[in-house]
mmCIF file with all atom_site columns, C-alpha atoms in Angstrom:
data_model
loop_
_atom_site.group_PDB
_atom_site.id
_atom_site.type_symbol
_atom_site.label_atom_id
_atom_site.label_alt_id
_atom_site.label_comp_id
_atom_site.label_asym_id
_atom_site.label_entity_id
_atom_site.label_seq_id
_atom_site.pdbx_PDB_ins_code
_atom_site.Cartn_x
_atom_site.Cartn_y
_atom_site.Cartn_z
_atom_site.occupancy
_atom_site.B_iso_or_equiv
_atom_site.pdbx_formal_charge
_atom_site.auth_seq_id
_atom_site.auth_comp_id
_atom_site.auth_asym_id
_atom_site.auth_atom_id
_atom_site.pdbx_PDB_model_num
ATOM 1  C CA . MET A 1 1  ? 42.989 3.529  -74.019 1.00 82.00 ? 28 MET A CA 1
ATOM 2  C CA . ILE A 1 2  ? 39.650 1.945  -73.221 1.00 90.00 ? 29 ILE A CA 1
ATOM 3  C CA . THR A 1 3  ? 38.220 -0.909 -75.275 1.00 94.00 ? 30 THR A CA 1
ATOM 4  C CA . THR A 1 4  ? 34.774 -0.894 -76.853 1.00 94.00 ? 31 THR A CA 1
ATOM 5  C CA . ALA A 1 5  ? 33.659 -3.601 -74.430 1.00 96.00 ? 32 ALA A CA 1
ATOM 6  C CA . GLN A 1 6  ? 34.798 -1.518 -71.463 1.00 96.00 ? 33 GLN A CA 1
ATOM 7  C CA . ARG A 1 7  ? 33.048 1.590  -72.809 1.00 95.00 ? 34 ARG A CA 1
ATOM 8  C CA . ASN A 1 8  ? 29.845 -0.389 -73.374 1.00 96.00 ? 35 ASN A CA 1
ATOM 9  C CA . PHE A 1 9  ? 30.041 -1.729 -69.820 1.00 97.00 ? 36 PHE A CA 1
ATOM 10 C CA . LEU A 1 10 ? 30.426 1.796  -68.417 1.00 96.00 ? 37 LEU A CA 1
ATOM 11 C CA . VAL A 1 11 ? 27.543 3.123  -70.489 1.00 97.00 ? 38 VAL A CA 1
ATOM 12 C CA . ASN A 1 12 ? 25.289 0.244  -69.426 1.00 97.00 ? 39 ASN A CA 1
ATOM 13 C CA . TYR A 1 13 ? 26.259 0.751  -65.790 1.00 97.00 ? 40 TYR A CA 1
ATOM 14 C CA . ALA A 1 14 ? 25.466 4.462  -66.075 1.00 98.00 ? 41 ALA A CA 1
ATOM 15 C CA . VAL A 1 15 ? 22.061 3.662  -67.589 1.00 98.00 ? 42 VAL A CA 1
ATOM 16 C CA . ASP A 1 16 ? 21.325 1.250  -64.728 1.00 98.00 ? 43 ASP A CA 1
ATOM 17 C CA . GLN A 1 17 ? 22.271 3.847  -62.130 1.00 98.00 ? 44 GLN A CA 1
ATOM 18 C CA . LEU A 1 18 ? 20.312 6.626  -63.840 1.00 98.00 ? 45 LEU A CA 1
ATOM 19 C CA . THR A 1 19 ? 17.245 4.418  -64.150 1.00 98.00 ? 46 THR A CA 1
ATOM 20 C CA . GLU A 1 20 ? 17.360 3.488  -60.473 1.00 98.00 ? 47 GLU A CA 1
ATOM 21 C CA . SER A 1 21 ? 17.671 7.147  -59.498 1.00 98.00 ? 48 SER A CA 1
ATOM 22 C CA . VAL A 1 22 ? 14.766 8.200  -61.709 1.00 98.00 ? 49 VAL A CA 1
ATOM 23 C CA . ILE A 1 23 ? 12.574 5.485  -60.181 1.00 98.00 ? 50 ILE A CA 1
ATOM 24 C CA . LYS A 1 24 ? 13.581 6.384  -56.635 1.00 97.00 ? 51 LYS A CA 1
ATOM 25 C CA . ASP A 1 25 ? 13.234 10.158 -56.957 1.00 96.00 ? 52 ASP A CA 1
ATOM 26 C CA . ASN A 1 26 ? 10.225 10.375 -59.260 1.00 95.00 ? 53 ASN A CA 1
ATOM 27 C CA . GLY A 1 27 ? 8.231  7.240  -58.510 1.00 95.00 ? 54 GLY A CA 1
ATOM 28 C CA . TYR A 1 28 ? 8.330  6.161  -62.150 1.00 97.00 ? 55 TYR A CA 1
ATOM 29 C CA . ASP A 1 29 ? 7.790  2.563  -63.120 1.00 98.00 ? 56 ASP A CA 1
ATOM 30 C CA . LEU A 1 30 ? 10.666 0.773  -64.847 1.00 98.00 ? 57 LEU A CA 1
ATOM 31 C CA . THR A 1 31 ? 9.387  1.371  -68.374 1.00 98.00 ? 58 THR A CA 1
ATOM 32 C CA . SER A 1 32 ? 8.857  5.094  -67.818 1.00 98.00 ? 59 SER A CA 1
ATOM 33 C CA . ALA A 1 33 ? 12.257 5.473  -66.178 1.00 98.00 ? 60 ALA A CA 1
ATOM 34 C CA . LEU A 1 34 ? 14.002 3.668  -69.037 1.00 98.00 ? 61 LEU A CA 1
ATOM 35 C CA . ASN A 1 35 ? 12.145 5.821  -71.574 1.00 98.00 ? 62 ASN A CA 1
ATOM 36 C CA . THR A 1 36 ? 13.277 8.924  -69.714 1.00 98.00 ? 63 THR A CA 1
ATOM 37 C CA . VAL A 1 37 ? 16.897 7.817  -69.719 1.00 98.00 ? 64 VAL A CA 1
ATOM 38 C CA . TYR A 1 38 ? 17.050 6.449  -73.271 1.00 98.00 ? 65 TYR A CA 1
ATOM 39 C CA . ASN A 1 39 ? 15.323 9.512  -74.744 1.00 98.00 ? 66 ASN A CA 1
ATOM 40 C CA . SER A 1 40 ? 17.552 12.000 -72.951 1.00 98.00 ? 67 SER A CA 1
ATOM 41 C CA . LYS A 1 41 ? 20.380 14.152 -74.225 1.00 97.00 ? 68 LYS A CA 1
ATOM 42 C CA . VAL A 1 42 ? 22.520 12.682 -71.440 1.00 98.00 ? 69 VAL A CA 1
ATOM 43 C CA . TYR A 1 43 ? 22.115 9.213  -72.963 1.00 98.00 ? 70 TYR A CA 1
ATOM 44 C CA . ARG A 1 44 ? 23.059 10.509 -76.418 1.00 97.00 ? 71 ARG A CA 1
ATOM 45 C CA . LEU A 1 45 ? 26.163 12.091 -74.905 1.00 96.00 ? 72 LEU A CA 1
ATOM 46 C CA . LEU A 1 46 ? 27.012 8.848  -73.105 1.00 96.00 ? 73 LEU A CA 1
ATOM 47 C CA . GLN A 1 47 ? 27.084 7.147  -76.503 1.00 94.00 ? 74 GLN A CA 1
ATOM 48 C CA . ASP A 1 48 ? 29.734 9.564  -77.780 1.00 93.00 ? 75 ASP A CA 1
ATOM 49 C CA . SER A 1 49 ? 33.062 7.782  -77.347 1.00 86.00 ? 76 SER A CA 1
ATOM 50 C CA . GLU A 1 50 ? 35.023 10.993 -77.919 1.00 89.00 ? 77 GLU A CA 1
ATOM 51 C CA . GLY A 1 51 ? 33.192 12.942 -75.216 1.00 91.00 ? 78 GLY A CA 1
ATOM 52 C CA . GLU A 1 52 ? 33.934 10.327 -72.567 1.00 91.00 ? 79 GLU A CA 1
ATOM 53 C CA . LEU A 1 53 ? 30.964 11.358 -70.426 1.00 95.00 ? 80 LEU A CA 1
ATOM 54 C CA . TYR A 1 54 ? 30.650 7.674  -69.519 1.00 94.00 ? 81 TYR A CA 1
ATOM 55 C CA . THR A 1 55 ? 33.728 8.099  -67.304 1.00 93.00 ? 82 THR A CA 1
ATOM 56 C CA . GLN A 1 56 ? 31.886 10.478 -64.961 1.00 96.00 ? 83 GLN A CA 1
ATOM 57 C CA . SER A 1 57 ? 30.276 9.473  -61.670 1.00 96.00 ? 84 SER A CA 1
ATOM 58 C CA . SER A 1 58 ? 26.683 8.312  -61.478 1.00 95.00 ? 85 SER A CA 1
ATOM 59 C CA . SER A 1 59 ? 25.762 11.245 -59.264 1.00 96.00 ? 86 SER A CA 1
ATOM 60 C CA . TYR A 1 60 ? 27.176 13.746 -61.760 1.00 98.00 ? 87 TYR A CA 1
ATOM 61 C CA . LEU A 1 61 ? 25.306 12.090 -64.621 1.00 98.00 ? 88 LEU A CA 1
ATOM 62 C CA . TYR A 1 62 ? 22.093 12.113 -62.613 1.00 98.00 ? 89 TYR A CA 1
ATOM 63 C CA . GLU A 1 63 ? 22.481 15.822 -61.877 1.00 98.00 ? 90 GLU A CA 1
ATOM 64 C CA . LEU A 1 64 ? 22.742 16.416 -65.627 1.00 98.00 ? 91 LEU A CA 1
ATOM 65 C CA . LEU A 1 65 ? 19.671 14.290 -66.229 1.00 98.00 ? 92 LEU A CA 1
ATOM 66 C CA . LYS A 1 66 ? 17.673 16.076 -63.519 1.00 97.00 ? 93 LYS A CA 1
ATOM 67 C CA . GLN A 1 67 ? 18.478 19.428 -65.116 1.00 97.00 ? 94 GLN A CA 1
ATOM 68 C CA . GLU A 1 68 ? 17.342 18.092 -68.458 1.00 96.00 ? 95 GLU A CA 1
ATOM 69 C CA . ILE A 1 69 ? 14.088 16.682 -67.052 1.00 91.00 ? 96 ILE A CA 1
ATOM 70 C CA . GLN A 1 70 ? 13.166 19.980 -65.392 1.00 88.00 ? 97 GLN A CA 1
#
């Protein structure tokens, strides 16, 4: 079983990776990229401890986010 601290670390890492990808692929500034990530369905799902989406790879999460953005 994963601790709350470990889950929070994984979620924060995922947010960092998603933000970097949004900046790189879309040319967003940091604030816009963070707004995109934090206001996404993917972020809400990352917060769900039962869904365990936070255990998925950064590339998988970014694919989900790209689909949502489009």
